[in-house]
mmCIF file of C-alpha atoms in Angstrom:
data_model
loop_
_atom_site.group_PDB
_atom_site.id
_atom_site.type_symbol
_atom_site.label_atom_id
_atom_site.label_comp_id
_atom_site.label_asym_id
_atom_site.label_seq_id
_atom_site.Cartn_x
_atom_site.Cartn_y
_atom_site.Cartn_z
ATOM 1 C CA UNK A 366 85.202 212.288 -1.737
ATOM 2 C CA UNK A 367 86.949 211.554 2.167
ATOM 3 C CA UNK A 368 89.827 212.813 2.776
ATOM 4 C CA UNK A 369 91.395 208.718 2.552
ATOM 5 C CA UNK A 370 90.429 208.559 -0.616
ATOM 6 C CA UNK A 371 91.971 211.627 -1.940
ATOM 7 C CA UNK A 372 95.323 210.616 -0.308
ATOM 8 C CA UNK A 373 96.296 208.478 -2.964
ATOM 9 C CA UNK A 374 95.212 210.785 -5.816
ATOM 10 C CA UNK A 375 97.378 213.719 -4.131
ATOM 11 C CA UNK A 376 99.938 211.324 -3.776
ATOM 12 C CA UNK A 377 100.337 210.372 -7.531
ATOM 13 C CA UNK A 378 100.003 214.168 -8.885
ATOM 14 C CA UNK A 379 102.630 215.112 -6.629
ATOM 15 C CA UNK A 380 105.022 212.093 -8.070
ATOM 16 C CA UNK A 381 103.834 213.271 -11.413
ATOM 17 C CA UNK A 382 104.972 216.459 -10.900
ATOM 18 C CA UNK A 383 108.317 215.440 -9.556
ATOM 19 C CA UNK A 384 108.967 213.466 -12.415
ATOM 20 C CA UNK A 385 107.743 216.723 -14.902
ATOM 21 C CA UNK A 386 110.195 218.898 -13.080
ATOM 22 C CA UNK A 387 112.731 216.329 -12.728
ATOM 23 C CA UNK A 388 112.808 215.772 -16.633
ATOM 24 C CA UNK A 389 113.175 219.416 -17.599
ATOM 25 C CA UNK A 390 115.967 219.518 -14.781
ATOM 26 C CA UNK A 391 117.650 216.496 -17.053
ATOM 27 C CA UNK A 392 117.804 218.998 -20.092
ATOM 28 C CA UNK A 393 119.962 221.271 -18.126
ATOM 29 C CA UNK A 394 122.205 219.596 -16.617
ATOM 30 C CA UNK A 395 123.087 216.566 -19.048
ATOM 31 C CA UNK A 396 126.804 215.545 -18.387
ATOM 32 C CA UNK A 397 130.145 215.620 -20.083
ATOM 33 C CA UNK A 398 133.069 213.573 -19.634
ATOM 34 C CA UNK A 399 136.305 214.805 -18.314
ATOM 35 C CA UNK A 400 139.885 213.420 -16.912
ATOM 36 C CA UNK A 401 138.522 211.808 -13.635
ATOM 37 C CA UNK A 402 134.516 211.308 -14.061
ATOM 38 C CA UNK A 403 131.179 212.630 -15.537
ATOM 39 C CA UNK A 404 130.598 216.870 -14.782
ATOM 40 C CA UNK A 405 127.237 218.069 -14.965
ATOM 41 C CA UNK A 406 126.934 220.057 -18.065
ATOM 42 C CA UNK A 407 125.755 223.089 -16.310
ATOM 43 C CA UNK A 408 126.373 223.371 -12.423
ATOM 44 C CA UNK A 409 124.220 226.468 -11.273
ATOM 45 C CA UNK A 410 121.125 224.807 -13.125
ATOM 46 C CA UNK A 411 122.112 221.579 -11.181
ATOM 47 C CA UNK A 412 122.188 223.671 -7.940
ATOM 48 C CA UNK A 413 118.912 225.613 -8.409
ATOM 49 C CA UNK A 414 117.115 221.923 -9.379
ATOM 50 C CA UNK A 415 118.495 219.961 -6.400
ATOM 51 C CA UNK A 416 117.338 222.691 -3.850
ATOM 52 C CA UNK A 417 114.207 221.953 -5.294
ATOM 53 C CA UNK A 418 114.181 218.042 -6.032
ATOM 54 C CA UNK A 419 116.304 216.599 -3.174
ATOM 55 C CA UNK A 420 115.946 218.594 -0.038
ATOM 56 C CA UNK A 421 114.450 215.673 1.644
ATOM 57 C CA UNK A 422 116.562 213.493 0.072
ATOM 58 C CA UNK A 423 119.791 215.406 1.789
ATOM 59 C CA UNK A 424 117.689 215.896 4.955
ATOM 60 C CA UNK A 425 116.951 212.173 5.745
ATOM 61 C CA UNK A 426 120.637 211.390 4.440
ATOM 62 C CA UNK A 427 122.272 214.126 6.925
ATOM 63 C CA UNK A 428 120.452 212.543 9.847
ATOM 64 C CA UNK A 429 121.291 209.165 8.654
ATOM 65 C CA UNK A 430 124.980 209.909 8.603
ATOM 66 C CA UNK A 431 124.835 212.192 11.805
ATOM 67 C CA UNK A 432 123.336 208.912 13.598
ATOM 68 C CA UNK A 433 127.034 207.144 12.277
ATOM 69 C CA UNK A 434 129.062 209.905 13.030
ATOM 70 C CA UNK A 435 130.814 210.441 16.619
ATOM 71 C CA UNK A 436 130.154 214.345 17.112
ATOM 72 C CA UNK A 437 134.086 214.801 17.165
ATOM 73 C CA UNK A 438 133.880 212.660 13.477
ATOM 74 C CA UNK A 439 135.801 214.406 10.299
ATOM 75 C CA UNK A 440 133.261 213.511 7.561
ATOM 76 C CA UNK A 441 134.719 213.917 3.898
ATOM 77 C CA UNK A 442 131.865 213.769 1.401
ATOM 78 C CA UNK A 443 133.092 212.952 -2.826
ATOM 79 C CA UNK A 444 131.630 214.808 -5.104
ATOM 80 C CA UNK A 445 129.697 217.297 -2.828
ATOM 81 C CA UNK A 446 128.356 219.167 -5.881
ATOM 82 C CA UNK A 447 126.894 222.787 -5.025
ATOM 83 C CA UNK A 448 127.600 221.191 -1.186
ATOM 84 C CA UNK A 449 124.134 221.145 0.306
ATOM 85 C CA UNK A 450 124.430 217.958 2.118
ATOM 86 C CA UNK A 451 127.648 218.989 3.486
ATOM 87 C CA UNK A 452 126.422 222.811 4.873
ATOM 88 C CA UNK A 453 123.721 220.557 6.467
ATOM 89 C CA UNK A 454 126.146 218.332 8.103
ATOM 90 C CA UNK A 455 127.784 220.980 9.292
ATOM 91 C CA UNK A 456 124.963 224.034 10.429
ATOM 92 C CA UNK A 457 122.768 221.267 11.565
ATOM 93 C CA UNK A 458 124.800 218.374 13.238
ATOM 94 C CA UNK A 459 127.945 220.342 14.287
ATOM 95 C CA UNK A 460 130.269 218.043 11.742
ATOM 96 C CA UNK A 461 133.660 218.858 10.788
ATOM 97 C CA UNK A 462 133.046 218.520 7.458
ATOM 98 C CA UNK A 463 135.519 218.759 3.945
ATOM 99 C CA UNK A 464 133.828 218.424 0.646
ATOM 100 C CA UNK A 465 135.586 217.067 -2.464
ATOM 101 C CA UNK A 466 134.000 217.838 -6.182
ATOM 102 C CA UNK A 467 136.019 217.464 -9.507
ATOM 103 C CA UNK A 468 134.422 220.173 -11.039
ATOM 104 C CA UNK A 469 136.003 223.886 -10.174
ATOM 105 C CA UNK A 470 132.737 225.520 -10.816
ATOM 106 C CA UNK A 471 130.956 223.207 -8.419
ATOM 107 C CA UNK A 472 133.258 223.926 -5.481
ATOM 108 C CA UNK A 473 132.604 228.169 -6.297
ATOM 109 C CA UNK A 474 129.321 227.497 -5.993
ATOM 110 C CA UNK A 475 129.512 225.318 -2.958
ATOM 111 C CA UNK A 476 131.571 228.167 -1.005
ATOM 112 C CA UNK A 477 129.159 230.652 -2.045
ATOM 113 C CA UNK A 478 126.519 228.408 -0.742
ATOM 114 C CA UNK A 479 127.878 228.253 2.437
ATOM 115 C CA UNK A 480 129.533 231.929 2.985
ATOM 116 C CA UNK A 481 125.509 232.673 2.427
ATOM 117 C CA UNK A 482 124.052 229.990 4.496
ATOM 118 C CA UNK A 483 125.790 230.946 7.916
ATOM 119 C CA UNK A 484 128.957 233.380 7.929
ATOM 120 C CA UNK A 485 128.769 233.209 11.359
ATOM 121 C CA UNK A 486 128.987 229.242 12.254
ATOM 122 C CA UNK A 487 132.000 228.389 14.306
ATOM 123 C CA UNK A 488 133.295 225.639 11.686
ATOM 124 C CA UNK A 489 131.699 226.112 8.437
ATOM 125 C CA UNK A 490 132.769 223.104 5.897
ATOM 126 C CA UNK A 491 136.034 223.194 3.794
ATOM 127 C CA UNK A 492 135.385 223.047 -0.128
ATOM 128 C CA UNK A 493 138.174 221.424 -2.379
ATOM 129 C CA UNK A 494 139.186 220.429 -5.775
ATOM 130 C CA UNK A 495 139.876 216.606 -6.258
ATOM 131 C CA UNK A 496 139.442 213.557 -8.016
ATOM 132 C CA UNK A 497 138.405 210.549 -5.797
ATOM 133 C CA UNK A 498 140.764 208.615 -7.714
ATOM 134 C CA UNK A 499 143.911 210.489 -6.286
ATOM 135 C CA UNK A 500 142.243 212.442 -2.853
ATOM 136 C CA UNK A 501 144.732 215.303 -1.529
ATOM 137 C CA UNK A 502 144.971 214.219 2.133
ATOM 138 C CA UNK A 503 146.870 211.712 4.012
ATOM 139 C CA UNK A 504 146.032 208.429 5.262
ATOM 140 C CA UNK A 505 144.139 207.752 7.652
ATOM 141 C CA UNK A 506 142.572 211.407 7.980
ATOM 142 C CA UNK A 507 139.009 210.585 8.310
ATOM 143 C CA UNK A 508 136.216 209.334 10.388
ATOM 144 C CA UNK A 509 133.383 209.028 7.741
ATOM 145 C CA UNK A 510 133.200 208.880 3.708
ATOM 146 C CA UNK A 511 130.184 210.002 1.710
ATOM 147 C CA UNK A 512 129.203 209.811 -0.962
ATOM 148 C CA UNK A 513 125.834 210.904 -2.693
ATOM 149 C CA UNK A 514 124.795 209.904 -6.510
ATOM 150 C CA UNK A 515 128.006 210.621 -7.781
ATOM 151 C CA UNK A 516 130.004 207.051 -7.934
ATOM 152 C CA UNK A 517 128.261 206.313 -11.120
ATOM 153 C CA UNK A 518 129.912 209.436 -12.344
ATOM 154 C CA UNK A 519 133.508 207.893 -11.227
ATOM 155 C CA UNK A 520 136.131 207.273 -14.385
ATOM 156 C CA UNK A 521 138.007 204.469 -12.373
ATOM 157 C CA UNK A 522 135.632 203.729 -9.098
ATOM 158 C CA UNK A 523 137.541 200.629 -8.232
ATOM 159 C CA UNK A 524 140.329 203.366 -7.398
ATOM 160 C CA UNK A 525 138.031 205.573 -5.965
ATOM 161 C CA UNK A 526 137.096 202.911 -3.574
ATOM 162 C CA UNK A 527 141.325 202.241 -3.026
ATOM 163 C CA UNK A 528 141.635 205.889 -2.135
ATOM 164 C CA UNK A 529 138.599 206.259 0.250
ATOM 165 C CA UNK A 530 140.154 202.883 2.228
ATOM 166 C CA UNK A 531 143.192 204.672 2.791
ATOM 167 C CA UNK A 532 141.613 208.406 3.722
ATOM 168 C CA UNK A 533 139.771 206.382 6.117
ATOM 169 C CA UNK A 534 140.944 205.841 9.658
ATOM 170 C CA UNK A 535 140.361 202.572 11.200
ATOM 171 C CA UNK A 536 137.311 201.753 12.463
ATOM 172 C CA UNK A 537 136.123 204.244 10.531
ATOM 173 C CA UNK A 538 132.719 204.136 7.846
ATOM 174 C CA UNK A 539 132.010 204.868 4.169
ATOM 175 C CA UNK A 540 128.752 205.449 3.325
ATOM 176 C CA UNK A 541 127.281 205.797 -0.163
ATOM 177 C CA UNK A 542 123.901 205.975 -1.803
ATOM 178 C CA UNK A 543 123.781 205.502 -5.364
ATOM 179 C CA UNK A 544 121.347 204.480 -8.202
ATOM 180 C CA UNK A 545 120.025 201.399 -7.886
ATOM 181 C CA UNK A 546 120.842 199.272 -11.170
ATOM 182 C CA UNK A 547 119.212 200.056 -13.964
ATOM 183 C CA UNK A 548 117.500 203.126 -12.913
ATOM 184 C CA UNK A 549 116.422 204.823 -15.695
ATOM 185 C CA UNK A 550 115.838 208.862 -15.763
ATOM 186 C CA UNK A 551 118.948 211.323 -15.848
ATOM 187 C CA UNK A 552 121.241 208.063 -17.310
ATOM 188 C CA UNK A 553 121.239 205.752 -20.053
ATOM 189 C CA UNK A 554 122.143 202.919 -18.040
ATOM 190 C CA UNK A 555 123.115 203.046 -14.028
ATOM 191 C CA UNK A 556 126.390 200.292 -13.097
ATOM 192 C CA UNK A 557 125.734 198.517 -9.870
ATOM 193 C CA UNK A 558 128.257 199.911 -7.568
ATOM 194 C CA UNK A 559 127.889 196.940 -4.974
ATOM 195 C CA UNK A 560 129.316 194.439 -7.627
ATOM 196 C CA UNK A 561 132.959 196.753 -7.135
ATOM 197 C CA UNK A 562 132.295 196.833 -3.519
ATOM 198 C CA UNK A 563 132.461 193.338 -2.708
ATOM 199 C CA UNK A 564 135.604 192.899 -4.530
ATOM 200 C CA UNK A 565 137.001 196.324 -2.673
ATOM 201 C CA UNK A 566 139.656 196.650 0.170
ATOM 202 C CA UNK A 567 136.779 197.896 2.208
ATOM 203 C CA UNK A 568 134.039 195.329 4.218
ATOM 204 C CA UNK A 569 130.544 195.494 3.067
ATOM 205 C CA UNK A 570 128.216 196.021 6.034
ATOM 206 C CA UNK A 571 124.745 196.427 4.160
ATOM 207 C CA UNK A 572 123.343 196.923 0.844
ATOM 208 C CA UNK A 573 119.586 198.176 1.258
ATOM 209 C CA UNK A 574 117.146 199.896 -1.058
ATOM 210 C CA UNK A 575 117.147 203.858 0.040
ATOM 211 C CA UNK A 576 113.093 204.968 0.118
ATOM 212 C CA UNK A 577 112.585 208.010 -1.228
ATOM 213 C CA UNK A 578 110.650 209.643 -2.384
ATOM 214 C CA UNK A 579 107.599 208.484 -0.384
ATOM 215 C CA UNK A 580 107.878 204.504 -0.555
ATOM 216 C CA UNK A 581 110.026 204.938 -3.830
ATOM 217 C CA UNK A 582 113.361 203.576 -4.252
ATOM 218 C CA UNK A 583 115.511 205.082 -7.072
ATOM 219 C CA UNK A 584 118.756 204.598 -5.269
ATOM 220 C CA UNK A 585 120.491 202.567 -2.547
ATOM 221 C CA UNK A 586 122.659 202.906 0.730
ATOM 222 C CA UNK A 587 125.502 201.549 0.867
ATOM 223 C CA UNK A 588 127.585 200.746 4.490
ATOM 224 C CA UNK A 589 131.637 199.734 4.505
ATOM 225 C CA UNK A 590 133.778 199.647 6.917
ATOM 226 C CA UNK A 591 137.576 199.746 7.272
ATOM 227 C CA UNK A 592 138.918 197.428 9.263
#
C-alpha cells in the first residue's frame, strides 16, 4: 500500500486514539459547581491529560495571541487552569503575563508548573485567585484578555464579559476560544458564547471556527475589542 494511501488510515487511528484517551481523561476530571463557575473535579488529573491532549492546541493558540500582542503587551488569561498556555506566553514570546483561575488548587499547580519550567526566566507569569465575575485589578490594566475553554464554565458570563471590558485598556483585545455549540464530549450541552458577545460592552471583531485537531473544529476563536 503507498505511502498516500496510508495517510488517511494513520490519520483516523490517530483521531481514534485521541478520542479513547480523551474519554478516559473525561472520567477524571468531570466538574462540580461552585460560587463563581464549573471546577474540574480533579485538577492534577486535568493537568497530566492536557499536557498530553492539547499541547498543540496551546502551541498554535500562544502564537496566535503573540501575533496580537505588542511585545510590551500585559496579557491576563481567565481561567488559566494548571497555566500551560500562560508559561508558554511567557518562556516563549517574552509576555508579561498574569493568570486568573477560580480554583485554589489550580493556581498551586500552575506555580509549580512554572517554578519547574524555568526558575531562571527574567519575568516568569503571576498566578492568582479570582472569579472573572469580580477580577482583582483596576481598570484599564491590560493589553490582552484570554481566555481558553473555560467561559462555558462561567456562573454569570455576561459579567464576566463586564469585568474583562473594564480590565481592558483601550484599544486593547480579548480573545477567547471556546466550544463551538453543541459540542458534545466532556459536556452535556455547550452554550454559544457569541450569542452574549454581541449583546456585550465589548465589539465583536470575528467569530471563526478554530481547526484543530488536524482539519477538526471542536471549538471557536473569538476576537473583541474595546473601544
Amino acid at each position: 500500500m503507498t505511502a498516500r494511501r496510508l495517510r488517511p488510515l494513520v490519520l483516523v487511528g490517530l483521531a481514534i486514539a485521541a478520542l479513547v484517551v480523551a474519554r478516559r481523561a473525561r472520567d477524571h476530571i468531570a466538574g462540580r459547581e461552585a460560587p463563581g463557575g464549573i471546577l474540574i473535579g480533579n485538577p492534577r488529573a486535568y493537568d497530566t491529560h492536557s499536557r498530553r491532549l492539547f499541547g498543540s492546541f496551546f502551541r498554535a493558540i500562544a502564537s496566535d495571541i503573540a501575533a496580537t500582542a505588542s511585545p510590551a503587551a500585559k496579557v491576563l488569561e481567565v481561567g488559566c487552569g494548571p497555566g500551560h498556555l500562560s508559561i508558554r506566553l511567557a518562556r516563549e514570546y517574552g509576555l508579561d503575563v498574569t493568570g486568573l483561575d477560580l480554583d485554589p488548587a489550580m493556581i498551586e499547580l500552575a506555580s509549580r508548573n512554572v517554578a519547574h519550567a524555568s526558575a531562571a526566566r527574567e519575568r516568569p507569569p503571576t498566578f492568582v485567585v479570582g472569579d472573572v465575575a469580580a477580577l482583582p485589578f483596576d481598570d484599564a490594566t491590560f493589553d490582552v484578555v484570554v481566555s481558553t475553554l473555560s467561559m462555558h464554565h462561567w456562573s454569570h458570563p455576561a459579567d464576566g464579559l463586564r469585568e474583562i471590558h473594564r480590565v481592558l485598556r483601550r484599544g486593547g483585545r480579548a480573545l477567547i476560544w471556546d466550544l463551538r455549540p453543541g459540542f458534545r464530549l466532556f459536556h452535556v450541552h455547550a452554550p454559544d458564547p457569541a450569542e452574549l458577545m454581541h449583546t456585550g460592552p465589548l465589539r465583536v471583531v470575528s467569530v471563526r471556527p478554530w481547526r484543530w485537531p488536524w482539519r477538526l473544529s471542536f471549538s471557536q476563536r473569538v476576537e473583541l475589542a474595546r473601544d
